PDB file of C-alpha atoms in Angstrom:
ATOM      1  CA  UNK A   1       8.734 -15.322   8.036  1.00 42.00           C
ATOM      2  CA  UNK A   2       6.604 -14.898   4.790  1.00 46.00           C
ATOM      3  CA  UNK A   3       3.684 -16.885   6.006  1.00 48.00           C
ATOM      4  CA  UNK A   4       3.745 -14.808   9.144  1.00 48.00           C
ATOM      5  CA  UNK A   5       3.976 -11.982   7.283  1.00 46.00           C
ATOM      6  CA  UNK A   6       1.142 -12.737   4.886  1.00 52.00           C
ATOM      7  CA  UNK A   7      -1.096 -13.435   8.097  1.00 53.00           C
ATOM      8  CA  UNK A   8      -0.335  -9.450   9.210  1.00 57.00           C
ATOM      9  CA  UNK A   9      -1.603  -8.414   5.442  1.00 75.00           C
ATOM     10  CA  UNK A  10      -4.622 -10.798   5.091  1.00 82.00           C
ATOM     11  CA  UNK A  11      -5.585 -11.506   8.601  1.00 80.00           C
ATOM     12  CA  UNK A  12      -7.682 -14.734   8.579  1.00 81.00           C
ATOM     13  CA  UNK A  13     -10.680 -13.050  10.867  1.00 87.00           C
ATOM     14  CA  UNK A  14     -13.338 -15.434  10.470  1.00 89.00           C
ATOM     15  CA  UNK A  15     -16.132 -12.909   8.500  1.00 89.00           C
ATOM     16  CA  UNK A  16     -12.754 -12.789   6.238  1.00 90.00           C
ATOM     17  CA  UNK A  17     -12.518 -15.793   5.462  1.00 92.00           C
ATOM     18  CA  UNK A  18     -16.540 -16.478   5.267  1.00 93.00           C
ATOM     19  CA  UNK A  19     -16.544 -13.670   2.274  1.00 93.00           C
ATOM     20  CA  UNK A  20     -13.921 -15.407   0.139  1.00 94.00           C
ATOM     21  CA  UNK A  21     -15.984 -18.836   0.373  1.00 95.00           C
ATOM     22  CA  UNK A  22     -18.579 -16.619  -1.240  1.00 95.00           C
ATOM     23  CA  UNK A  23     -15.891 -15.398  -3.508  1.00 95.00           C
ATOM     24  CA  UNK A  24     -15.062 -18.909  -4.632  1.00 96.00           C
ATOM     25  CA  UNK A  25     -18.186 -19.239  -5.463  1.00 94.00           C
ATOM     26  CA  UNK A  26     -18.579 -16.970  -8.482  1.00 94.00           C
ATOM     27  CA  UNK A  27     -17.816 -17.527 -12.099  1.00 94.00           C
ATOM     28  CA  UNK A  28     -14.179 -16.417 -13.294  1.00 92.00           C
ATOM     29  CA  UNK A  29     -16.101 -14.094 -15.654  1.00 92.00           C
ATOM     30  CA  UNK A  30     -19.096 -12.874 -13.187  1.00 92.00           C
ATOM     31  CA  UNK A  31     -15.719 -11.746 -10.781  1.00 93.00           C
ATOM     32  CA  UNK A  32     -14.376  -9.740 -13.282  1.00 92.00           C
ATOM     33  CA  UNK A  33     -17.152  -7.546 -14.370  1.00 90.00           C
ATOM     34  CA  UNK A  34     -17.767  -7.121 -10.523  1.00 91.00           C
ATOM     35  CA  UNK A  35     -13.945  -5.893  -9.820  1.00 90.00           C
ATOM     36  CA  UNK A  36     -14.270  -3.947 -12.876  1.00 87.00           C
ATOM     37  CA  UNK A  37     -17.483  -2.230 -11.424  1.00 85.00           C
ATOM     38  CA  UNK A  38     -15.533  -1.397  -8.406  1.00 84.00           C
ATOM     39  CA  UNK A  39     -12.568   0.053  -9.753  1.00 78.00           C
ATOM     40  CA  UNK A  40     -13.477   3.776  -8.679  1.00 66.00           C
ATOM     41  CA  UNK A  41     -13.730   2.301  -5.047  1.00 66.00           C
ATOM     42  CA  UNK A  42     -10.887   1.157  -5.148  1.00 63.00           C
ATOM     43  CA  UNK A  43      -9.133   4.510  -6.580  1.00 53.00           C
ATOM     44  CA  UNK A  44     -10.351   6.123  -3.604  1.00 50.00           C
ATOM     45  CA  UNK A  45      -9.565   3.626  -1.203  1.00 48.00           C
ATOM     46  CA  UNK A  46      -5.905   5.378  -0.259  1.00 47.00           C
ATOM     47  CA  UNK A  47      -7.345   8.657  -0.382  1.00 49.00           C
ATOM     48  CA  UNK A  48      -9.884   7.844   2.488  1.00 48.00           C
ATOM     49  CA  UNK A  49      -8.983   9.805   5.734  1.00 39.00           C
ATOM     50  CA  UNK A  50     -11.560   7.389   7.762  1.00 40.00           C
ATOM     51  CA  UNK A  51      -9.625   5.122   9.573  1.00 39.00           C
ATOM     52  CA  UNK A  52     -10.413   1.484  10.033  1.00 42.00           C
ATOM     53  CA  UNK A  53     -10.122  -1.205  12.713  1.00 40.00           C
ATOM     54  CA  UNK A  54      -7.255  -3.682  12.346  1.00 41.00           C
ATOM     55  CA  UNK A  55      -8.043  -6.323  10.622  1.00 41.00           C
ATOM     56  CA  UNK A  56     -12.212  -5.469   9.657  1.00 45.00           C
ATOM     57  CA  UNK A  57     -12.945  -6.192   6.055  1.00 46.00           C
ATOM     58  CA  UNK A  58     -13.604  -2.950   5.184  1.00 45.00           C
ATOM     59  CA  UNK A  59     -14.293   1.090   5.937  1.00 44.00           C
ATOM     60  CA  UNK A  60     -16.849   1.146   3.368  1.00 47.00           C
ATOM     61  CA  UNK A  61     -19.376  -1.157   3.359  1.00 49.00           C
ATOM     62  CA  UNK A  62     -21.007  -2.695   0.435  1.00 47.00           C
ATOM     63  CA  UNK A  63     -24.006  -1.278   0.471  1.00 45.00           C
ATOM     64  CA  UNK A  64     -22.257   2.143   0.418  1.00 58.00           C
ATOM     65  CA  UNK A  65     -20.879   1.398  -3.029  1.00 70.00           C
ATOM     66  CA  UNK A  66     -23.149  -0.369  -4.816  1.00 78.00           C
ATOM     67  CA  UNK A  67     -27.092   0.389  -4.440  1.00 82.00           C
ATOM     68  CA  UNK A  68     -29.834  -1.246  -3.020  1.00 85.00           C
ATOM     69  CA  UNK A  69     -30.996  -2.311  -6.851  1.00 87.00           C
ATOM     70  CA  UNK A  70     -27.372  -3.372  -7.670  1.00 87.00           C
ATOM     71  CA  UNK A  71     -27.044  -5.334  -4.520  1.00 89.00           C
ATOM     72  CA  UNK A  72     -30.233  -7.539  -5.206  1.00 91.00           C
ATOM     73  CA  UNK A  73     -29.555  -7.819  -9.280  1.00 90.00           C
ATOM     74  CA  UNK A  74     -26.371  -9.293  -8.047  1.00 90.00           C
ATOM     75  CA  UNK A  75     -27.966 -11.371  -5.602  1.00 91.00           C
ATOM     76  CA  UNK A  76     -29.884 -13.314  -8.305  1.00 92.00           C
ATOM     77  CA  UNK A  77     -27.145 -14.004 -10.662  1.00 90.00           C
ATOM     78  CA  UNK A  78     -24.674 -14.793  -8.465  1.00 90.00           C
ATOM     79  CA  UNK A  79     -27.586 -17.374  -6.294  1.00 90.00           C
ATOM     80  CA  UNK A  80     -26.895 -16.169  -2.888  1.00 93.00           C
ATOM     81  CA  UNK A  81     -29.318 -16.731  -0.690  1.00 92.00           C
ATOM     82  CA  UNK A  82     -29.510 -12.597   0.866  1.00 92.00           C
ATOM     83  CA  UNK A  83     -28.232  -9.007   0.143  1.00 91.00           C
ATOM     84  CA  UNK A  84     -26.081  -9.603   3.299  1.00 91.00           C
ATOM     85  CA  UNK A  85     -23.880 -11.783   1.579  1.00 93.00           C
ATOM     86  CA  UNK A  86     -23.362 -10.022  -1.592  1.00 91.00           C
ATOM     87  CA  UNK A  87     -22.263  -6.918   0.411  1.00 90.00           C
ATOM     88  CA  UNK A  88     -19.650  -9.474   2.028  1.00 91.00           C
ATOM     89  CA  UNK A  89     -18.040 -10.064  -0.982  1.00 92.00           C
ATOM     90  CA  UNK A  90     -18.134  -6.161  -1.829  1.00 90.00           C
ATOM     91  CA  UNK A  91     -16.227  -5.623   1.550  1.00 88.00           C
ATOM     92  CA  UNK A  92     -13.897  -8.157   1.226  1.00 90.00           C
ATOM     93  CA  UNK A  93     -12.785  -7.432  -2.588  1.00 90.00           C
ATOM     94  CA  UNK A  94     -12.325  -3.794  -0.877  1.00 86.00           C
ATOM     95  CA  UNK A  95     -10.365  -4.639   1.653  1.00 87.00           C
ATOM     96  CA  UNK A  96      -8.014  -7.211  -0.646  1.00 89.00           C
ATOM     97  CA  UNK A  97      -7.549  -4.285  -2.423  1.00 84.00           C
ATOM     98  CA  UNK A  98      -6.650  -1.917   0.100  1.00 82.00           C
ATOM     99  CA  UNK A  99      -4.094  -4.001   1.587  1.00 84.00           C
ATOM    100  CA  UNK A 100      -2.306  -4.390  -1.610  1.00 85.00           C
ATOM    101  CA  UNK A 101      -2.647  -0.662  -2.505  1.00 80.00           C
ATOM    102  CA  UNK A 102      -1.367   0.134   1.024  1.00 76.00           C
ATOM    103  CA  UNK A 103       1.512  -2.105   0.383  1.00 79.00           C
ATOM    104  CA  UNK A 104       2.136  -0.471  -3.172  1.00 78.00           C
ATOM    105  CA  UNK A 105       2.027  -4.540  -4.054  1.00 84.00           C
ATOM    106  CA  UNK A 106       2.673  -5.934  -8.035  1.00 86.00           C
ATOM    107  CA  UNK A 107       0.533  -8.262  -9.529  1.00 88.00           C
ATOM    108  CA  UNK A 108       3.216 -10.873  -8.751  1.00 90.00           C
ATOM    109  CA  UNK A 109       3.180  -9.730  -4.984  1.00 90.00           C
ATOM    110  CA  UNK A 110      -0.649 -10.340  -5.429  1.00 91.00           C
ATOM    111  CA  UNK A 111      -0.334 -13.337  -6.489  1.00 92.00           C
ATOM    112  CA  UNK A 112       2.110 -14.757  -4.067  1.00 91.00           C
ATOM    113  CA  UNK A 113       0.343 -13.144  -0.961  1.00 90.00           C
ATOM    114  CA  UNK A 114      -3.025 -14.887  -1.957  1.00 92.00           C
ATOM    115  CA  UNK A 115      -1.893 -18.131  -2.507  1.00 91.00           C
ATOM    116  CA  UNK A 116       0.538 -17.954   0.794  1.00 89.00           C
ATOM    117  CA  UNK A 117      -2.148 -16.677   2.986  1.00 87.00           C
ATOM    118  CA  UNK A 118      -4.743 -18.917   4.843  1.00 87.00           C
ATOM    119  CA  UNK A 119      -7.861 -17.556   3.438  1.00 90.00           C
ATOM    120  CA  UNK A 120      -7.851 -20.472   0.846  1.00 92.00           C
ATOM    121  CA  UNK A 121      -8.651 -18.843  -2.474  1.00 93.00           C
ATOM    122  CA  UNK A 122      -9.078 -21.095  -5.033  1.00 95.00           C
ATOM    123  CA  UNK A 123      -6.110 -20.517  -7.734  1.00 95.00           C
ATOM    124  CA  UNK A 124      -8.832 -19.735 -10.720  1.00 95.00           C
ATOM    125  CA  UNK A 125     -10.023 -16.492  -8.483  1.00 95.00           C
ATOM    126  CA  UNK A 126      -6.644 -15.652  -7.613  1.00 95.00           C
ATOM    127  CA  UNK A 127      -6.002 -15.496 -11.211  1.00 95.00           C
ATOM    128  CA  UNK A 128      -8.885 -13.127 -11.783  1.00 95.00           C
ATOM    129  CA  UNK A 129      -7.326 -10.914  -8.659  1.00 93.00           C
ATOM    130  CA  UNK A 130      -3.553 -11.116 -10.996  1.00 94.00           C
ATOM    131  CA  UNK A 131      -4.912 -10.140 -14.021  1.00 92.00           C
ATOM    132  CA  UNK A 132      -7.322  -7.338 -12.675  1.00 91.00           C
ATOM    133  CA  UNK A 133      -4.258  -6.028 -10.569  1.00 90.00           C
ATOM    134  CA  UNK A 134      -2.245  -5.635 -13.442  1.00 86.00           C
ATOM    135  CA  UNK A 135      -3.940  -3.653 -15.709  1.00 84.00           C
ATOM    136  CA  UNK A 136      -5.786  -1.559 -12.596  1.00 79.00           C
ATOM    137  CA  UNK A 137      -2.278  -0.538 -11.330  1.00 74.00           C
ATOM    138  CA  UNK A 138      -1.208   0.003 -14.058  1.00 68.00           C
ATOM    139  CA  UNK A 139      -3.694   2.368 -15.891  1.00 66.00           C
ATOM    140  CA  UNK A 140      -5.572   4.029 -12.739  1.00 60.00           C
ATOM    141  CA  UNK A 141      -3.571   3.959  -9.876  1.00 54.00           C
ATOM    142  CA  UNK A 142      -0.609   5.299 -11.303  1.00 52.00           C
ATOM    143  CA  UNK A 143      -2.719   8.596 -12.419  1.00 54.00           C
ATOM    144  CA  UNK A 144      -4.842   9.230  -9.869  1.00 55.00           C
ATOM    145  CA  UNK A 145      -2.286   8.258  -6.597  1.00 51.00           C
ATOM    146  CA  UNK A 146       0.132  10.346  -8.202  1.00 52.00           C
ATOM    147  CA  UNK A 147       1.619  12.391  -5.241  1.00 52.00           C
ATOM    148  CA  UNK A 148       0.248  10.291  -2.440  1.00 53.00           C
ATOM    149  CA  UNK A 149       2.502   8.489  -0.311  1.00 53.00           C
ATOM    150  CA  UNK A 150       1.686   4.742   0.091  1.00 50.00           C
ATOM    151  CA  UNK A 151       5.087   3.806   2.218  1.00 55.00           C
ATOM    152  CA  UNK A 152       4.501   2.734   5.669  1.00 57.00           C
ATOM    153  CA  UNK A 153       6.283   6.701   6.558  1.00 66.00           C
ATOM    154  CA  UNK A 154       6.057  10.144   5.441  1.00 71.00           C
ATOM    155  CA  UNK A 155       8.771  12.484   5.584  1.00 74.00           C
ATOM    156  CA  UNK A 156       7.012  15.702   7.107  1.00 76.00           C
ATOM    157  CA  UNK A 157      11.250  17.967   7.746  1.00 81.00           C
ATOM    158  CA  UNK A 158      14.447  17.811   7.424  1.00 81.00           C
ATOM    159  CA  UNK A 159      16.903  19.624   9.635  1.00 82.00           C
ATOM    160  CA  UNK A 160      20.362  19.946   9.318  1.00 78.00           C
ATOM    161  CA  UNK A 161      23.404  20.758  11.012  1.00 81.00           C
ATOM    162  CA  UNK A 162      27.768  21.401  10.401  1.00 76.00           C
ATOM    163  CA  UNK A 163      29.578  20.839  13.126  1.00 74.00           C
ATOM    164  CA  UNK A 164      34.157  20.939  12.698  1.00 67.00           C
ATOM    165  CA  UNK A 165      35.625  17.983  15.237  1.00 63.00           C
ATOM    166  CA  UNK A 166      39.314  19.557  15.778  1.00 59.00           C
ATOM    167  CA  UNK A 167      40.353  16.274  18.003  1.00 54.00           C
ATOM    168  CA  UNK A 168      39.626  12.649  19.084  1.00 54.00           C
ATOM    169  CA  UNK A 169      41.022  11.218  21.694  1.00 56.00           C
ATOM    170  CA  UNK A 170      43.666   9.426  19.464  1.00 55.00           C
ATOM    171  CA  UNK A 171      44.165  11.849  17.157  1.00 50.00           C
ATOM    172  CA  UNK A 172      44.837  15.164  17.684  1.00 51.00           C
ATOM    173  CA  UNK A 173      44.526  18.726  15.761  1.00 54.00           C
ATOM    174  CA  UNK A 174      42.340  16.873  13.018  1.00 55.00           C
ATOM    175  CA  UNK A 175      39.547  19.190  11.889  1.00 62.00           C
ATOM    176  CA  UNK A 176      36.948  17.077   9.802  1.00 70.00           C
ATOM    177  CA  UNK A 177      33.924  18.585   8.928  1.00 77.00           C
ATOM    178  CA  UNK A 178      30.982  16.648   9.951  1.00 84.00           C
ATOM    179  CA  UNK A 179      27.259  17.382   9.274  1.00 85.00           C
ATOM    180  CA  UNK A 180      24.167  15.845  11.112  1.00 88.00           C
ATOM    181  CA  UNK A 181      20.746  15.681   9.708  1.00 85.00           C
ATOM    182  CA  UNK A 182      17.456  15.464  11.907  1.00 87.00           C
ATOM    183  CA  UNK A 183      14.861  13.793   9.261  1.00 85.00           C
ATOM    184  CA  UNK A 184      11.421  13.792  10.607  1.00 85.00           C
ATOM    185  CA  UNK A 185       8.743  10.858   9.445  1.00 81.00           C
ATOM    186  CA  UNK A 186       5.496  10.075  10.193  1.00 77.00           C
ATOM    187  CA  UNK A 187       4.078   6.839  10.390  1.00 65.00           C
ATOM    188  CA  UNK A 188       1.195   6.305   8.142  1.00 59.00           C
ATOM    189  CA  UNK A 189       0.469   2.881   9.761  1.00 52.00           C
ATOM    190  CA  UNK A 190       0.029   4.757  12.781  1.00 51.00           C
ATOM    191  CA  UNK A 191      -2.649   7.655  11.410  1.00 55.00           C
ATOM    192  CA  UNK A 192      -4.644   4.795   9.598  1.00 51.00           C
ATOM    193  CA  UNK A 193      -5.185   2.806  12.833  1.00 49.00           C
ATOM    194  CA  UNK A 194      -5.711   5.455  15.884  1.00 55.00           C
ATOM    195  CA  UNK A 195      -6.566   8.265  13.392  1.00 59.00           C
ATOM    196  CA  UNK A 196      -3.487  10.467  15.352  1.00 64.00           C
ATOM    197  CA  UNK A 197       0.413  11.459  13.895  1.00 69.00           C
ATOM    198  CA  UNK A 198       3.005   9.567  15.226  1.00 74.00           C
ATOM    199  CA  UNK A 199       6.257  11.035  14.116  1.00 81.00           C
ATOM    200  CA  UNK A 200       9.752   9.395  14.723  1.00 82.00           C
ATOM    201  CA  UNK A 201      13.279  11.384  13.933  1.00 87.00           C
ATOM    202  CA  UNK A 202      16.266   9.718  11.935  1.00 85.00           C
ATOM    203  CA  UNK A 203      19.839  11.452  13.004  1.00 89.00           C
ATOM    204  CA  UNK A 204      22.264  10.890  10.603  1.00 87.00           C
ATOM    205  CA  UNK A 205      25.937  11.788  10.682  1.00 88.00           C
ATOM    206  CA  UNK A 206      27.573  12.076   7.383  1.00 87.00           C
ATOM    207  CA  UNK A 207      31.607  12.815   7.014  1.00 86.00           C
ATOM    208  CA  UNK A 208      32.501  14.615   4.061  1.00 83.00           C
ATOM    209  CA  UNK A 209      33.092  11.461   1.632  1.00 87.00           C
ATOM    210  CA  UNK A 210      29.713   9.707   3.164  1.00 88.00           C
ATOM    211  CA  UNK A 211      28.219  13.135   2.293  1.00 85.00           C
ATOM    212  CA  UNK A 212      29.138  13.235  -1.181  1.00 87.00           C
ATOM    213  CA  UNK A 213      28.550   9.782  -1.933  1.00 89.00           C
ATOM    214  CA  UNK A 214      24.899   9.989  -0.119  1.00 86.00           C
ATOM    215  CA  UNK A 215      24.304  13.066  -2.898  1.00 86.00           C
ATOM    216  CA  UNK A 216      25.452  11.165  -5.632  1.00 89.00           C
ATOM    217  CA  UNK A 217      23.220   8.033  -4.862  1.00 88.00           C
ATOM    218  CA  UNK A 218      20.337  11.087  -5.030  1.00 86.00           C
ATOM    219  CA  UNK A 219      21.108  12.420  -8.129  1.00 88.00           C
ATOM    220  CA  UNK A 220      20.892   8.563  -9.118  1.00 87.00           C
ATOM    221  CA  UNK A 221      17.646   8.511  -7.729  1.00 83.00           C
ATOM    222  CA  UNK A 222      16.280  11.663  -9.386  1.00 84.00           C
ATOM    223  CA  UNK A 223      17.595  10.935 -12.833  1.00 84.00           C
ATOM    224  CA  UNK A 224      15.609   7.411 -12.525  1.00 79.00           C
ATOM    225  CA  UNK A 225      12.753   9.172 -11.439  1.00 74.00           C
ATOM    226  CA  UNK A 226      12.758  11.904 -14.209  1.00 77.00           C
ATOM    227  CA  UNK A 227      13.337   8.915 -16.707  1.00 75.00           C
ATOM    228  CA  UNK A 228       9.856   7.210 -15.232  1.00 68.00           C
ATOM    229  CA  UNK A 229       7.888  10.820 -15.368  1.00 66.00           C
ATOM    230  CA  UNK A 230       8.995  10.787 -19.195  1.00 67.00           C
ATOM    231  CA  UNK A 231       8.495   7.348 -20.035  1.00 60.00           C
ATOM    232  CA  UNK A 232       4.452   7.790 -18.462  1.00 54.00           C
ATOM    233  CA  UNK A 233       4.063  11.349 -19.994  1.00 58.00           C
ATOM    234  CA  UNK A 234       5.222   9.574 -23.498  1.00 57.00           C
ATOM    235  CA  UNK A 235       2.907   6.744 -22.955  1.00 53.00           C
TER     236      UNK A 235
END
């Protein structure tokens, strides 16, 4: 189930897989300064509204976020033999990171998605991907995604109802108060592939007791939340 997973998230398309033998070709230190020069791509990456192709590389290309000058300088050092590649390895790195960012992904989820998939990155680079995912997410991505929703849905309304049930077939005169709640979503995998809403409503029926225990796990919720704003407005 994980492997099959893993081949949804990191599709092993064969231009894919071509880019990461390019990848595995560059010094631990060389692929560091390079994610490190792509970081603000990546920021905007889940703030795009252009959407892509299941399983491409990338929406941006590489020559889009690095120059024509930038592309060739890192031509040279890296020893490729054209531009064409070195854009490769800009698209893939983008789309890595998009599909961990759209996944809201830790550095250990990272980790264990690389070395599950089949695109056969060596573990030295998939190192480099850890460590750069753990201090990117946490000292950008936290900041600037703040209020975007990365979760496969997005609640757009809630509606509610009360309704009294006075009988059931096996009992009768019982009046228990019931209340029904229409929560609309919309899928986000949807928008990102075909560009149009898709949105899907939840019904569910609460009794009294399911109600108040559904608020308390919500208060819960909020208090842990309120506890995370203060720990990052602190930090």
């Amino acid at each position: 189930m994980q492997e099959s997973y893993d081949a949804v998230l990191l599709p092993t398309t064969e231009r894919l897989v071509e880019a990461v033998k390019l990848i595995n070709r560059i010094p631990a230190e060389t692929l560091k300064q390079l994610l490190n020069r792509l970081q603000d791509s990546f920021s905007y990456l889940e703030k795009q509204e252009k959407a892509t192709e299941k399983g491409s590389i990338s929406s941006r290309p590489g020559n889009q976020v690095l120059n024509s000058s930038e592309l060739s300088n890192l031509q040279a050092v890296l020893g490729f033999d054209s531009v064409k590649q070195v854009s490769d390895v800009v698209e893939a790195c983008l789309f890595l990171v998009d599909r961990f960012l759209f996944e809201s992904c830790t550095s250990t989820q990272v980790k264990d998605h690389l070395e599950m998939s089949s695109l056969d990155i060596s573990p030295l680079h998939i190192k480099i991907f850890t460590e750069f995912w753990e201090v990117f997410i946490s000292t950008n991505v936290v900041s600037q995604l703040q209020g975007e929703v990365l979760g496969p849905r997005r609640l757009e309304m809630i509606r509610w109802s009360l309704s009294l049930n006075l009988a059931t077939t096996s009992v009768f005169h019982q009046k228990d108060p019931c209340v029904t709640l229409d929560i609309d979503v919309n899928s986000r995998l949807c928008e990102r592939s075909t560009g149009q809403k898709e949105t899907e409503t939840l019904t569910l029926e609460f009794s009294q007791k399911e109600l108040s225990r559904f608020f308390s796990d919500i208060e819960v919720i909020q208090r842990q939340l309120d506890e995370i704003s203060q720990s990052n407005n602190t930090g």
